Amino acid sequence: MRNQIAAANWKMNLTITQAEELLNNLLQQPKQLSGHQKVVFAVPFPYLSLAKNKVSGHANYFVAAQNCSNKKSGAYTGETSAEMLQSLGVEYVVLGHSERREYFSESNVVLAEKVNIALDYSLTPIFCCGEPLNIREAGTQNSYVEVQLKESLFHLSAEQIQKIVIAYEPIWAIGTGKTATADQAQEMHAHLRKVLADQYGKEVADAISILYGGSVKGSNAKDIFSKPDVDGGLVGGASLIAGDFAQIIDALK
Ligand code: 13P
């Protein structure tokens, strides 16, 4: 079975004391996960080492950064390189989150560069895509998201693209409490898998995990994750609440 992933995206939340408490709560009684089930904590940069220490010794628990630079190293004040993340033992990096695209003007082209450099340093990109409300209302979401994938990922080889995790996050569902229905998520995920299959073949497409993000909660995760092309979730708000996130981990197939 494809990897099924519960990924927590803390965004810019929590003090270090709160971060430690949340990780302690979740890791005191870590879940017994099957080999294909994984839990990833995408924490703010200052907490990466803390999170890495906390998850060490817990099989199938990993740490992610929420971004990395498209540059290798050098005079880029305020940036964090993929190499730095690798040197901390970080395994994943969230790239192209809609908040980065919107507030930090990240384009599909820059994201292609970030994907490349992440792979160069053995980080697994969790590549985010998703349409805004006006595109969904116009009914053109499939082609909109397809372009995001094509422009940032389709230069990769078949071997490389299998190292990517995709997260479909419709912007209108992020932080709004307005979740896509499980059927809407499935419809888009199946479309993305078809786009991947057209480019790379069915076997490659079938190996790539596609997560859903946007108002996933303990109460709706099971329904959404039960869909055949939904391989877990990228979770914002509910990942800050230990009980809720524990329920989301339990909902993995
Ligand atoms: P919410 O779960 O808060 O809607 O956020 C989703 C998200 O942006 C995860 O990356």
Tab-separated table of C-alpha atoms and ligand atoms in Angstrom:
chain	number	residue	atom	x	y	z
A	1	MET	CA	0.000	0.000	0.000
A	2	ARG	CA	1.066	3.596	-0.672
A	3	ASN	CA	2.328	5.592	2.298
A	4	GLN	CA	-0.523	7.035	4.340
A	5	ILE	CA	0.550	10.199	6.108
A	6	ALA	CA	-0.829	12.376	8.889
A	7	ALA	CA	1.145	15.607	8.591
A	8	ALA	CA	0.800	18.396	11.142
A	9	ASN	CA	1.440	21.885	9.802
A	10	TRP	CA	1.806	24.078	12.864
A	11	LYS	CA	2.311	27.192	10.721
A	12	MET	CA	3.480	30.166	12.840
A	13	ASN	CA	1.998	28.997	16.122
A	14	LEU	CA	3.093	27.955	19.626
A	15	THR	CA	5.885	29.030	21.960
A	16	ILE	CA	8.643	26.536	22.657
A	17	THR	CA	6.991	25.515	25.929
A	18	GLN	CA	3.695	24.885	24.151
A	19	ALA	CA	5.486	23.049	21.339
A	20	GLU	CA	7.210	20.738	23.784
A	21	GLU	CA	3.983	20.080	25.659
A	22	LEU	CA	2.135	19.210	22.459
A	23	LEU	CA	4.854	16.823	21.295
A	24	ASN	CA	5.011	15.236	24.765
A	25	ASN	CA	1.255	14.730	24.739
A	26	LEU	CA	1.332	13.055	21.355
A	27	LEU	CA	4.434	10.973	21.930
A	28	GLN	CA	3.792	9.750	25.465
A	29	GLN	CA	1.647	7.026	24.024
A	30	PRO	CA	2.795	6.871	20.421
A	31	LYS	CA	0.493	5.035	18.050
A	32	GLN	CA	1.405	1.607	16.808
A	33	LEU	CA	1.767	2.377	13.137
A	34	SER	CA	2.005	-0.055	10.245
A	35	GLY	CA	5.020	0.280	7.951
A	36	HIS	CA	3.109	2.384	5.410
A	37	GLN	CA	1.629	4.778	8.011
A	38	LYS	CA	3.636	7.869	8.863
A	39	VAL	CA	3.274	10.904	11.090
A	40	VAL	CA	5.076	14.126	10.178
A	41	PHE	CA	5.381	17.283	12.274
A	42	ALA	CA	6.007	20.407	10.165
A	43	VAL	CA	7.148	22.746	12.891
A	44	PRO	CA	8.578	26.293	12.830
A	45	PHE	CA	12.327	26.430	12.138
A	46	PRO	CA	13.382	27.190	15.752
A	47	TYR	CA	11.720	24.001	16.964
A	48	LEU	CA	13.134	21.560	14.400
A	49	SER	CA	15.856	20.200	16.688
A	50	LEU	CA	13.463	19.872	19.580
A	51	ALA	CA	10.973	17.986	17.430
A	52	LYS	CA	13.712	15.818	15.959
A	53	ASN	CA	14.885	14.838	19.447
A	54	LYS	CA	11.342	14.083	20.564
A	55	VAL	CA	10.499	11.797	17.642
A	56	SER	CA	13.803	9.945	17.689
A	57	GLY	CA	13.242	6.369	18.691
A	58	HIS	CA	9.616	6.489	17.525
A	59	ALA	CA	9.355	4.481	14.322
A	60	ASN	CA	7.479	6.213	11.485
A	61	TYR	CA	7.453	9.642	13.171
A	62	PHE	CA	9.249	12.371	11.210
A	63	VAL	CA	9.949	16.081	11.200
A	64	ALA	CA	9.377	18.577	8.396
A	65	ALA	CA	10.336	22.174	7.787
A	66	GLN	CA	7.615	24.452	6.431
A	67	ASN	CA	9.803	25.920	3.697
A	68	CYS	CA	13.372	26.063	2.442
A	69	SER	CA	15.383	28.393	0.246
A	70	ASN	CA	15.707	27.907	-3.503
A	71	LYS	CA	19.359	28.894	-3.103
A	72	LYS	CA	22.104	26.517	-2.050
A	73	SER	CA	23.930	28.763	0.432
A	74	GLY	CA	25.425	32.216	0.792
A	75	ALA	CA	24.344	35.807	1.349
A	76	TYR	CA	20.592	35.298	1.694
A	77	THR	CA	19.798	36.820	5.080
A	78	GLY	CA	16.904	35.166	6.839
A	79	GLU	CA	16.799	32.108	4.598
A	80	THR	CA	17.233	28.446	5.554
A	81	SER	CA	18.855	26.019	3.152
A	82	ALA	CA	17.940	22.451	2.336
A	83	GLU	CA	21.446	21.465	3.381
A	84	MET	CA	20.888	22.958	6.852
A	85	LEU	CA	17.673	20.968	7.187
A	86	GLN	CA	19.417	17.788	6.131
A	87	SER	CA	22.191	18.459	8.660
A	88	LEU	CA	19.539	18.623	11.415
A	89	GLY	CA	18.145	15.250	10.389
A	90	VAL	CA	14.930	16.745	9.011
A	91	GLU	CA	13.292	14.362	6.538
A	92	TYR	CA	10.494	16.369	4.890
A	93	VAL	CA	9.889	19.923	3.730
A	94	VAL	CA	6.527	21.513	2.929
A	95	LEU	CA	6.835	23.457	-0.332
A	96	GLY	CA	4.387	25.725	-2.109
A	97	HIS	CA	1.854	26.099	0.658
A	98	SER	CA	-0.828	28.540	-0.483
A	99	GLU	CA	0.180	30.916	2.314
A	100	ARG	CA	3.730	31.004	0.919
A	101	ARG	CA	2.395	31.461	-2.603
A	102	GLU	CA	0.094	34.302	-1.502
A	103	TYR	CA	2.087	36.217	1.140
A	104	PHE	CA	5.613	35.512	-0.094
A	105	SER	CA	4.924	35.496	-3.848
A	106	GLU	CA	6.252	32.010	-4.468
A	107	SER	CA	5.755	31.148	-8.125
A	108	ASN	CA	5.568	27.749	-9.769
A	109	VAL	CA	9.034	28.408	-11.217
A	110	VAL	CA	10.638	29.202	-7.840
A	111	LEU	CA	8.907	26.156	-6.402
A	112	ALA	CA	10.452	23.965	-9.100
A	113	GLU	CA	13.852	25.218	-7.909
A	114	LYS	CA	12.960	24.480	-4.296
A	115	VAL	CA	11.806	20.978	-5.212
A	116	ASN	CA	15.129	20.348	-6.968
A	117	ILE	CA	17.259	21.539	-4.103
A	118	ALA	CA	15.191	19.629	-1.545
A	119	LEU	CA	15.702	16.413	-3.514
A	120	ASP	CA	19.416	17.182	-3.861
A	121	TYR	CA	19.636	17.074	-0.066
A	122	SER	CA	17.452	13.995	0.334
A	123	LEU	CA	14.474	15.858	1.750
A	124	THR	CA	11.012	14.659	0.781
A	125	PRO	CA	8.998	17.610	-0.518
A	126	ILE	CA	5.365	17.786	0.548
A	127	PHE	CA	4.304	19.778	-2.480
A	128	CYS	CA	1.118	21.783	-1.977
A	129	CYS	CA	-1.335	22.708	-4.676
A	130	GLY	CA	-4.918	23.922	-4.644
A	131	GLU	CA	-7.296	26.443	-6.137
A	132	PRO	CA	-8.826	29.648	-4.748
A	133	LEU	CA	-12.591	30.028	-4.346
A	134	ASN	CA	-13.189	31.953	-7.586
A	135	ILE	CA	-11.563	29.159	-9.594
A	136	ARG	CA	-13.676	26.533	-7.833
A	137	GLU	CA	-16.804	28.606	-8.484
A	138	ALA	CA	-15.870	28.883	-12.150
A	139	GLY	CA	-15.445	25.094	-12.247
A	140	THR	CA	-11.889	25.289	-13.620
A	141	GLN	CA	-10.110	23.820	-10.591
A	142	ASN	CA	-8.817	20.745	-12.411
A	143	SER	CA	-6.819	22.647	-15.010
A	144	TYR	CA	-5.665	25.220	-12.422
A	145	VAL	CA	-4.131	22.572	-10.176
A	146	GLU	CA	-2.788	20.649	-13.157
A	147	VAL	CA	-0.712	23.701	-14.171
A	148	GLN	CA	0.736	23.943	-10.646
A	149	LEU	CA	1.902	20.346	-10.904
A	150	LYS	CA	3.205	20.625	-14.442
A	151	GLU	CA	5.192	23.821	-13.871
A	152	SER	CA	6.795	22.763	-10.600
A	153	LEU	CA	7.135	18.990	-10.860
A	154	PHE	CA	7.018	17.682	-14.415
A	155	HIS	CA	10.693	18.369	-15.131
A	156	LEU	CA	11.444	15.536	-12.661
A	157	SER	CA	12.314	12.028	-13.769
A	158	ALA	CA	9.991	9.130	-13.011
A	159	GLU	CA	12.354	8.076	-10.253
A	160	GLN	CA	12.411	11.550	-8.704
A	161	ILE	CA	8.684	12.213	-8.782
A	162	GLN	CA	8.053	9.097	-6.722
A	163	LYS	CA	9.965	10.811	-3.915
A	164	ILE	CA	7.386	13.624	-3.793
A	165	VAL	CA	4.333	13.749	-1.578
A	166	ILE	CA	1.545	15.903	-2.985
A	167	ALA	CA	-0.898	17.784	-0.772
A	168	TYR	CA	-4.102	19.040	-2.357
A	169	GLU	CA	-5.301	21.988	-0.314
A	170	PRO	CA	-8.202	23.955	-1.769
A	171	ILE	CA	-7.592	27.487	-0.500
A	172	TRP	CA	-11.270	28.057	0.265
A	173	ALA	CA	-11.107	25.170	2.767
A	174	ILE	CA	-7.990	26.294	4.657
A	175	GLY	CA	-8.693	27.617	8.131
A	176	THR	CA	-12.290	28.314	7.189
A	177	GLY	CA	-13.961	25.306	8.770
A	178	LYS	CA	-15.380	24.681	5.300
A	179	THR	CA	-13.976	21.284	4.397
A	180	ALA	CA	-14.188	19.935	0.898
A	181	THR	CA	-16.524	16.972	0.974
A	182	ALA	CA	-14.851	13.577	0.857
A	183	ASP	CA	-16.233	13.223	-2.681
A	184	GLN	CA	-14.769	16.575	-3.780
A	185	ALA	CA	-11.398	15.546	-2.369
A	186	GLN	CA	-11.567	12.149	-4.071
A	187	GLU	CA	-12.548	13.730	-7.381
A	188	MET	CA	-9.528	16.050	-7.392
A	189	HIS	CA	-7.127	13.398	-6.105
A	190	ALA	CA	-8.235	11.002	-8.847
A	191	HIS	CA	-7.725	13.786	-11.373
A	192	LEU	CA	-4.217	14.505	-10.075
A	193	ARG	CA	-3.360	10.828	-10.214
A	194	LYS	CA	-4.572	10.670	-13.796
A	195	VAL	CA	-2.440	13.704	-14.710
A	196	LEU	CA	0.545	11.970	-13.091
A	197	ALA	CA	-0.271	8.715	-14.910
A	198	ASP	CA	-0.516	10.489	-18.284
A	199	GLN	CA	2.977	11.887	-17.767
A	200	TYR	CA	4.737	9.058	-15.913
A	201	GLY	CA	2.602	5.948	-16.311
A	202	LYS	CA	0.115	4.296	-13.976
A	203	GLU	CA	2.625	2.447	-11.860
A	204	VAL	CA	4.462	5.650	-10.928
A	205	ALA	CA	1.212	7.558	-10.333
A	206	ASP	CA	-0.088	4.789	-8.093
A	207	ALA	CA	3.014	4.992	-5.913
A	208	ILE	CA	2.651	8.714	-5.083
A	209	SER	CA	0.876	9.704	-1.865
A	210	ILE	CA	-1.645	12.518	-2.255
A	211	LEU	CA	-2.752	14.158	1.003
A	212	TYR	CA	-5.822	16.323	1.484
A	213	GLY	CA	-5.597	19.569	3.475
A	214	GLY	CA	-8.227	22.090	4.504
A	215	SER	CA	-10.169	21.990	7.772
A	216	VAL	CA	-9.361	18.345	8.491
A	217	LYS	CA	-10.426	17.527	12.061
A	218	GLY	CA	-10.626	14.484	14.271
A	219	SER	CA	-14.314	14.293	13.461
A	220	ASN	CA	-14.062	14.279	9.642
A	221	ALA	CA	-10.679	12.639	8.984
A	222	LYS	CA	-11.966	9.074	8.760
A	223	ASP	CA	-14.547	9.955	6.137
A	224	ILE	CA	-12.048	11.888	3.985
A	225	PHE	CA	-9.179	9.399	4.363
A	226	SER	CA	-11.455	6.483	3.490
A	227	LYS	CA	-11.506	7.598	-0.157
A	228	PRO	CA	-9.276	5.482	-2.390
A	229	ASP	CA	-7.073	8.295	-3.714
A	230	VAL	CA	-6.759	10.187	-0.420
A	231	ASP	CA	-3.619	9.079	1.386
A	232	GLY	CA	-3.932	11.062	4.592
A	233	GLY	CA	-3.939	14.749	5.407
A	234	LEU	CA	-1.947	17.924	5.891
A	235	VAL	CA	-3.529	19.448	8.945
A	236	GLY	CA	-3.317	22.996	10.269
A	237	GLY	CA	-5.533	24.084	13.176
A	238	ALA	CA	-6.476	20.618	14.410
A	239	SER	CA	-2.821	19.575	14.569
A	240	LEU	CA	-2.334	22.020	17.442
A	241	ILE	CA	-4.757	20.043	19.610
A	242	ALA	CA	-3.257	16.763	20.812
A	243	GLY	CA	-6.558	14.889	21.080
A	244	ASP	CA	-7.709	15.985	17.659
A	245	PHE	CA	-4.443	15.121	15.940
A	246	ALA	CA	-4.329	11.746	17.687
A	247	GLN	CA	-7.760	11.014	16.207
A	248	ILE	CA	-6.487	12.060	12.775
A	249	ILE	CA	-3.557	9.639	13.094
A	250	ASP	CA	-6.042	6.918	14.013
A	251	ALA	CA	-8.003	7.664	10.842
A	252	LEU	CA	-5.124	6.660	8.542
A	253	LYS	CA	-5.825	3.644	6.356
B	1	13P	P1	-6.412	24.010	8.410
B	1	13P	O1	-6.358	22.549	8.762
B	1	13P	O2	-6.254	24.908	9.589
B	1	13P	O3	-7.578	24.337	7.544
B	1	13P	O4	-5.102	24.291	7.519
B	1	13P	C1	-4.840	23.456	6.450
B	1	13P	C2	-3.484	23.745	5.993
B	1	13P	O5	-3.197	24.806	5.466
B	1	13P	C3	-2.451	22.726	6.233
B	1	13P	O6	-1.294	23.014	5.537
